[in-house]
Coordinates of N, CA and C in Angstrom, one line a residue:
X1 N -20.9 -24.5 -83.2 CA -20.8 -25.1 -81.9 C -20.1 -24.2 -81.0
X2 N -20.1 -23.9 -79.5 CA -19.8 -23.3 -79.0 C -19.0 -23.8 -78.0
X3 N -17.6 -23.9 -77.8 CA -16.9 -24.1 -77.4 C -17.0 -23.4 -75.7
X4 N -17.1 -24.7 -74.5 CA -17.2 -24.4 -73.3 C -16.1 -24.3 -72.4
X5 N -15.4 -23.3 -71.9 CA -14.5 -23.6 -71.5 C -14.7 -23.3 -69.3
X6 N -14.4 -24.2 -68.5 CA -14.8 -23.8 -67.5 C -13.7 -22.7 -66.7
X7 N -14.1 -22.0 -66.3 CA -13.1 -21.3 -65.5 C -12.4 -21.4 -64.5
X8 N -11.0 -21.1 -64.4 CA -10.3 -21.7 -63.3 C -10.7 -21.1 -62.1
X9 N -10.7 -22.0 -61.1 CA -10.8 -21.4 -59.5 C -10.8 -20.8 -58.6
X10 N -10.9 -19.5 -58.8 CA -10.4 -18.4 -58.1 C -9.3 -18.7 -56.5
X11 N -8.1 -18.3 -56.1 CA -7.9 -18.8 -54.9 C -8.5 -17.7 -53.9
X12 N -8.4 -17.6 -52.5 CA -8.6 -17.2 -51.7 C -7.7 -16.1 -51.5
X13 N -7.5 -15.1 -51.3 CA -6.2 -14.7 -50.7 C -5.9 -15.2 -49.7
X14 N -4.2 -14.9 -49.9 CA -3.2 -15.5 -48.7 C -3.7 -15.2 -47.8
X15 N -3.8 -13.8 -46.7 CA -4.4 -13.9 -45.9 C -6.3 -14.9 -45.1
X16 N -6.8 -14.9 -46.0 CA -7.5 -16.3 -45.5 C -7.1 -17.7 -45.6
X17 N -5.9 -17.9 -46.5 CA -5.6 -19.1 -46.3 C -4.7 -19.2 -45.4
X18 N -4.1 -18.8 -45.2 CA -3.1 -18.4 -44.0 C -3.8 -18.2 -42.4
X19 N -4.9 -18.1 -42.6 CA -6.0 -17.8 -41.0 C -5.1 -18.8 -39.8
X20 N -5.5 -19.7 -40.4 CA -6.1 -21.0 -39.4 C -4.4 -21.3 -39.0
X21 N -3.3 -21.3 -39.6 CA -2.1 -22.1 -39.4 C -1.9 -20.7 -38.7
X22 N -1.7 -19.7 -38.7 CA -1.0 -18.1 -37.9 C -2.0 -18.1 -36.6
X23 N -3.5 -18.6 -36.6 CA -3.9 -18.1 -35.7 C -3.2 -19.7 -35.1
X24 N -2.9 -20.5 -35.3 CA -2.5 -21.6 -33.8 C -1.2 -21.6 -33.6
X25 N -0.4 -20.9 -34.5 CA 0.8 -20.3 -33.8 C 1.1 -19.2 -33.2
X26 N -0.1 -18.3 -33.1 CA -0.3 -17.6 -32.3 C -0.8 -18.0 -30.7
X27 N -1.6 -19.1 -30.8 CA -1.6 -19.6 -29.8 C -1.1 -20.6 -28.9
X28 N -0.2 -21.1 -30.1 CA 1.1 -22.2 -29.5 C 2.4 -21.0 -28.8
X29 N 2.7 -20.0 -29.7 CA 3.3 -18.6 -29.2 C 3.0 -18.5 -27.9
X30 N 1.5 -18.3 -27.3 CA 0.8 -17.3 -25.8 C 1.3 -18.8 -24.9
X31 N 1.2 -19.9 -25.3 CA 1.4 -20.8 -24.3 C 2.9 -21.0 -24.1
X32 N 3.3 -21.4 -25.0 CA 5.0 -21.4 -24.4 C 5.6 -20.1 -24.0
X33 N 5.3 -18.7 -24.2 CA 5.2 -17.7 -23.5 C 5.1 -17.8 -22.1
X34 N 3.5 -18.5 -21.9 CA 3.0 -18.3 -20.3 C 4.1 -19.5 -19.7
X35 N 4.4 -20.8 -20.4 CA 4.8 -21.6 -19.2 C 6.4 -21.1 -19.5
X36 N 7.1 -20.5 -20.1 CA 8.4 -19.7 -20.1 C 8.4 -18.5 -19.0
X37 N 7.5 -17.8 -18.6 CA 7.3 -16.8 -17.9 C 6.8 -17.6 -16.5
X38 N 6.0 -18.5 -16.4 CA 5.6 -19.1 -14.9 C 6.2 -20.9 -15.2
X39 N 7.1 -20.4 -14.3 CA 8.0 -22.1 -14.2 C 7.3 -22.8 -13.3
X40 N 7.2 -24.0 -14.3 CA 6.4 -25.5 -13.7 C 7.6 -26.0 -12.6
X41 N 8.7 -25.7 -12.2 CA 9.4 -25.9 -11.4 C 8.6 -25.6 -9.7
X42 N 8.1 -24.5 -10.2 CA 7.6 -23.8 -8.5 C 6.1 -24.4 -8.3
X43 N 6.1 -24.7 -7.3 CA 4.8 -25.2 -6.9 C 3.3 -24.7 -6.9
X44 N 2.3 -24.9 -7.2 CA 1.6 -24.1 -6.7 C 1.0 -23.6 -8.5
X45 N 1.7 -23.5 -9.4 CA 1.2 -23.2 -10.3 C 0.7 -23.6 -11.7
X46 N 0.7 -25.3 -11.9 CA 0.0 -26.0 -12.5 C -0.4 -27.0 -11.7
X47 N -1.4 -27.8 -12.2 CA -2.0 -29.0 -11.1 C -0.7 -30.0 -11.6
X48 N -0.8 -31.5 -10.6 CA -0.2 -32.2 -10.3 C -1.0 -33.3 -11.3
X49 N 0.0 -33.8 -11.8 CA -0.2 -35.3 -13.1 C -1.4 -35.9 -12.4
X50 N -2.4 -35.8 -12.5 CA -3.4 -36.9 -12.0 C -2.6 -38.4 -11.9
X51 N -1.9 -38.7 -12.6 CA -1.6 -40.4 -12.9 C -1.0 -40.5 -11.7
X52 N 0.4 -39.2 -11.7 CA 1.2 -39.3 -10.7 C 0.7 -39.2 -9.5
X53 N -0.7 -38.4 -9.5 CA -0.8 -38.3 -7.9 C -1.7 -39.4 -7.3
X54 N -2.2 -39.9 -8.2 CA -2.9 -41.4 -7.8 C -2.0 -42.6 -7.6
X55 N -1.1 -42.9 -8.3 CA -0.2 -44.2 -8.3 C 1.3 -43.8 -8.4
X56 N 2.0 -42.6 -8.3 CA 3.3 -42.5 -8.8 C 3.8 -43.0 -9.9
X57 N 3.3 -43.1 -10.7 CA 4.1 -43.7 -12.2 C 3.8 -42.1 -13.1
X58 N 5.1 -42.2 -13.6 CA 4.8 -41.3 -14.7 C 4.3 -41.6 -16.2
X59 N 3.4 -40.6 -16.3 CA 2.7 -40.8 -17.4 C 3.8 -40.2 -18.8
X60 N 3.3 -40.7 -19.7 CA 4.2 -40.1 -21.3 C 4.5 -38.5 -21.0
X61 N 3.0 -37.9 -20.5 CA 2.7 -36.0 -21.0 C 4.4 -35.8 -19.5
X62 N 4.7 -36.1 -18.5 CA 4.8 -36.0 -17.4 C 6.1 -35.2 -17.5
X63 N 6.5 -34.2 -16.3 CA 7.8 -33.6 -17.2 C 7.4 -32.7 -18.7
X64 N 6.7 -32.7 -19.2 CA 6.7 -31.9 -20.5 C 6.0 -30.4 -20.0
X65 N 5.4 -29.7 -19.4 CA 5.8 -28.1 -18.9 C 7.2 -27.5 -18.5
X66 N 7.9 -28.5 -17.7 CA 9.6 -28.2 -17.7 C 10.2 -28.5 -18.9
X67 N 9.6 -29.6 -19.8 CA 10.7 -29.2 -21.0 C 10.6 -28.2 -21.6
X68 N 9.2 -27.6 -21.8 CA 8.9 -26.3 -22.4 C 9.2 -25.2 -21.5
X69 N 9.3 -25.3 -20.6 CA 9.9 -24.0 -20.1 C 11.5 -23.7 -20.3
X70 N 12.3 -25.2 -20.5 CA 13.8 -25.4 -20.6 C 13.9 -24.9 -22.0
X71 N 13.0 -25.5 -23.2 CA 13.0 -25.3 -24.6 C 13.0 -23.8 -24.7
X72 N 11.9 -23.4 -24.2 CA 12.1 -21.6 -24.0 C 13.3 -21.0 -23.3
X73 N 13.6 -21.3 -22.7 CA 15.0 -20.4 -22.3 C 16.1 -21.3 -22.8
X74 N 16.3 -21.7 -24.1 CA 17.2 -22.3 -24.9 C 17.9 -23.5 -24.1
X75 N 17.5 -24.2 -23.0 CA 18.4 -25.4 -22.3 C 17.8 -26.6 -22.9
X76 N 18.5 -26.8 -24.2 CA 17.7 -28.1 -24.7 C 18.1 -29.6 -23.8
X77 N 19.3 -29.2 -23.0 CA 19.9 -31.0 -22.6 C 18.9 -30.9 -21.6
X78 N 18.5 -29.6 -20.7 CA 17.2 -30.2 -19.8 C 16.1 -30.1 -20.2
X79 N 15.5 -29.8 -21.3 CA 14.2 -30.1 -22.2 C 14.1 -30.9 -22.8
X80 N 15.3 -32.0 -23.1 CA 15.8 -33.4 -23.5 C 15.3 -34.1 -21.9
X81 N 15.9 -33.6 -20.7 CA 16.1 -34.6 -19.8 C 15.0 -34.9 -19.1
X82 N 14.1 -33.8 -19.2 CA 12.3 -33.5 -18.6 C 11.7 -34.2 -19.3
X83 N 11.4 -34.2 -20.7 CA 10.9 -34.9 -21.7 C 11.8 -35.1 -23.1
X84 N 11.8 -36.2 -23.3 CA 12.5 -35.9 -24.3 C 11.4 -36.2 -25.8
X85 N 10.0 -37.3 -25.4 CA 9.5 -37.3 -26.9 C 8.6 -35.0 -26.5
X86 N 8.7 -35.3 -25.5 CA 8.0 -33.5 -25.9 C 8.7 -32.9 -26.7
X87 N 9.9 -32.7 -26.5 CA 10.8 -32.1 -27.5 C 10.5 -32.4 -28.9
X88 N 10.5 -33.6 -29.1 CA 10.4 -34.0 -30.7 C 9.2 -33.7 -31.3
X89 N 8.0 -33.7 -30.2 CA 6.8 -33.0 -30.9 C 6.7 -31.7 -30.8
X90 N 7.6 -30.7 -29.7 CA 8.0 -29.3 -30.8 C 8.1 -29.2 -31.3
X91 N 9.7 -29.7 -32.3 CA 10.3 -29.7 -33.7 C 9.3 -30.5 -34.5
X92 N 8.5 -31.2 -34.3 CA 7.7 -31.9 -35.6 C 6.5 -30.6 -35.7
X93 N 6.1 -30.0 -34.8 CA 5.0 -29.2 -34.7 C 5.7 -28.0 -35.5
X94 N 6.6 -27.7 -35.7 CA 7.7 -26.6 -36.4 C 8.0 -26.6 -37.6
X95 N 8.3 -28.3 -37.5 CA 8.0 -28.7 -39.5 C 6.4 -28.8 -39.7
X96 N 6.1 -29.4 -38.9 CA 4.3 -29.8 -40.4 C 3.8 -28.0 -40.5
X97 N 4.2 -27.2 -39.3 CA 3.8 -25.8 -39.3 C 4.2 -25.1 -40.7
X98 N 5.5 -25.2 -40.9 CA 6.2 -24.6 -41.8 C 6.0 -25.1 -43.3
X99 N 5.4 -26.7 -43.1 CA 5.2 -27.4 -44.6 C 3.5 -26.9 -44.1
X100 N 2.8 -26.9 -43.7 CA 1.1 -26.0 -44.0 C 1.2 -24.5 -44.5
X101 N 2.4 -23.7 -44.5 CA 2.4 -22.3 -44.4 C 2.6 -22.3 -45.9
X102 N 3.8 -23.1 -46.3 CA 4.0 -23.2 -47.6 C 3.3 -23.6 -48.5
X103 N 2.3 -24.6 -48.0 CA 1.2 -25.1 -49.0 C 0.1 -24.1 -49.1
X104 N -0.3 -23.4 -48.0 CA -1.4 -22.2 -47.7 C -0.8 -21.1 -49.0
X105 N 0.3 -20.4 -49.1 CA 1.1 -20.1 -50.1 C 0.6 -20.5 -51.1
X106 N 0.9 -21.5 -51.4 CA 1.0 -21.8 -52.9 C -0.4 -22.0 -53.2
X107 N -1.7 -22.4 -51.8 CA -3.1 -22.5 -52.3 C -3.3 -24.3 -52.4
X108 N -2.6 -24.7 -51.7 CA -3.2 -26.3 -51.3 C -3.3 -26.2 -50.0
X109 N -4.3 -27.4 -49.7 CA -4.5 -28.0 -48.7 C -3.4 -29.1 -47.8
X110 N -3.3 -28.8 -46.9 CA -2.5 -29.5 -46.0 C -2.8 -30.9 -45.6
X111 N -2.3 -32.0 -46.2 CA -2.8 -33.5 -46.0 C -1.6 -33.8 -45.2
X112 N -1.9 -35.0 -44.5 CA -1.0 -35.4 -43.5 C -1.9 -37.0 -43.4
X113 N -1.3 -38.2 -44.3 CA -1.6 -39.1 -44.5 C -0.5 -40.3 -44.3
X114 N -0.9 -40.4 -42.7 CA -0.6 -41.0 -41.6 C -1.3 -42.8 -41.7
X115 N -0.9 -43.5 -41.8 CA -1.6 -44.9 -42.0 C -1.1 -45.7 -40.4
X116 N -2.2 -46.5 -40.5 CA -1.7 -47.5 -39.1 C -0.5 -47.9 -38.8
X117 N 0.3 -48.2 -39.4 CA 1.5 -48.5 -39.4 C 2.4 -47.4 -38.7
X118 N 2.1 -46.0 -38.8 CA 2.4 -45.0 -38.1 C 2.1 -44.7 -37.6
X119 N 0.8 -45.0 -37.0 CA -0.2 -44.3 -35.6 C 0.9 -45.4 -34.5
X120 N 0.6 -46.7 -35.0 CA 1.2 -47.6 -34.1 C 2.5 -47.8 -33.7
X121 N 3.1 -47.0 -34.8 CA 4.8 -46.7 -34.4 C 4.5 -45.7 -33.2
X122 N 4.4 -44.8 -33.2 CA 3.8 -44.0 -32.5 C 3.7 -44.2 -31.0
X123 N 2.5 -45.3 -31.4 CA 2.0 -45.5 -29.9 C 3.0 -46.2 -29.1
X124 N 3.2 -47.1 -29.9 CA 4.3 -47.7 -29.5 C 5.5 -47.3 -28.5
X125 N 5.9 -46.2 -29.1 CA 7.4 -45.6 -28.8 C 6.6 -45.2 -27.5
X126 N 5.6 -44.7 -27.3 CA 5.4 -43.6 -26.2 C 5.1 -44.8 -25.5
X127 N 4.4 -45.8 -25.6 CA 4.4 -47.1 -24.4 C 5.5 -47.6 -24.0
X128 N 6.2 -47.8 -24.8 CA 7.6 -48.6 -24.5 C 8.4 -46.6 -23.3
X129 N 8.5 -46.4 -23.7 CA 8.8 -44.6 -23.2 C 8.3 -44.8 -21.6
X130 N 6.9 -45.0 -21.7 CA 6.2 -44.8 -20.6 C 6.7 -46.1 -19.7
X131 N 6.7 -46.9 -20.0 CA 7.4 -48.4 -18.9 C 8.7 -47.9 -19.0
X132 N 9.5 -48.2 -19.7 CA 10.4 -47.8 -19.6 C 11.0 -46.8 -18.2
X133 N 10.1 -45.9 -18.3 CA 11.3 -44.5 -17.3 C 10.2 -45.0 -16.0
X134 N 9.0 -45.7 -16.0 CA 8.8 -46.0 -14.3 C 9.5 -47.4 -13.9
X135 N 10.5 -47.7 -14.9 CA 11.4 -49.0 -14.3 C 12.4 -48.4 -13.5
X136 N 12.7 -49.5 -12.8 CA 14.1 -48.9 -11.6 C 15.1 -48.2 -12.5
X137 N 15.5 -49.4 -13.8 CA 17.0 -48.8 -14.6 C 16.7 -47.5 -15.3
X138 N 14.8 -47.2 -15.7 CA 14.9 -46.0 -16.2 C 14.7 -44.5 -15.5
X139 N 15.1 -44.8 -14.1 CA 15.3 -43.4 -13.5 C 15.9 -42.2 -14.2
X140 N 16.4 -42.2 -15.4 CA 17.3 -41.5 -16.2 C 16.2 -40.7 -17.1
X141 N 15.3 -41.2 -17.0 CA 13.6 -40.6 -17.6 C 12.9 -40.0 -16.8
X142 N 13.3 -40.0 -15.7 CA 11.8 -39.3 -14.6 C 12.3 -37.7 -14.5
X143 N 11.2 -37.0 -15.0 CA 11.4 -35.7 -14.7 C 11.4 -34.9 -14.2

């Protein structure tokens, strides 16, 4: 009898498993670059929040170009005070980055197994967020 043995998997090399996570930090890199180099402060050089310019209420995204321009020139209390969930989706976008590079490494796939219960925390926070800072007491939000 002839004993079948299947062969193990060959992996890819690092460099192609590595593609996809380097090239979008490469292009998370050219963007916080460009809005570090052209401040959303000065007029004239990103458009205006549609939400905002229809009704004045600030939307969740709103303020998040000034926090990233504050986050790039290291002023976190004003990239806290512009946005503060933008901030936290930096640093989350820094860890799942860092946990895909290590998994790319070692030759697994990157799962990120998110259930309703966390989409909805989620949504949540950013709705409660978004009422919140267009209430009078949350002037302390508007950026």
């Amino acid at each position: 009898m002839h004993a079948y043995s299947r062969p193990e998997p060959q992996l890819a090399p690092f460099w192609r498993r590595a593609a996809v996570p380097v090239g979008l930090f490469a292009v998370v890199c050219g963007a916080f670059a460009y809005v570090g180099v052209v401040d959303p402060g000065e007029p004239g050089h990103y458009p205006v929040c549609p939400l905002y310019r229809l009704t004045g209420l600030y939307c969740p995204g709103c303020g998040g170009l000034r926090s990233a321009h504050a986050f790039v020139h290291g002023d976190l209390l004003a990239a806290l005070r512009d946005n503060a969930p933008a901030v936290a989706a930096y640093l989350g976008f820094a860890v799942l980055w860092s946990v895909w590079m290590v998994r790319a490494a070692r030759g697994r796939p990157l799962r990120i197994d998110l259930g309703p219960a966390q989409l909805w925390a989620a949504g949540v926070l950013l709705l409660v967020f978004t009422v919140v800072r267009n209430l009078p007491f949350g002037g302390w939000l508007h950026p």
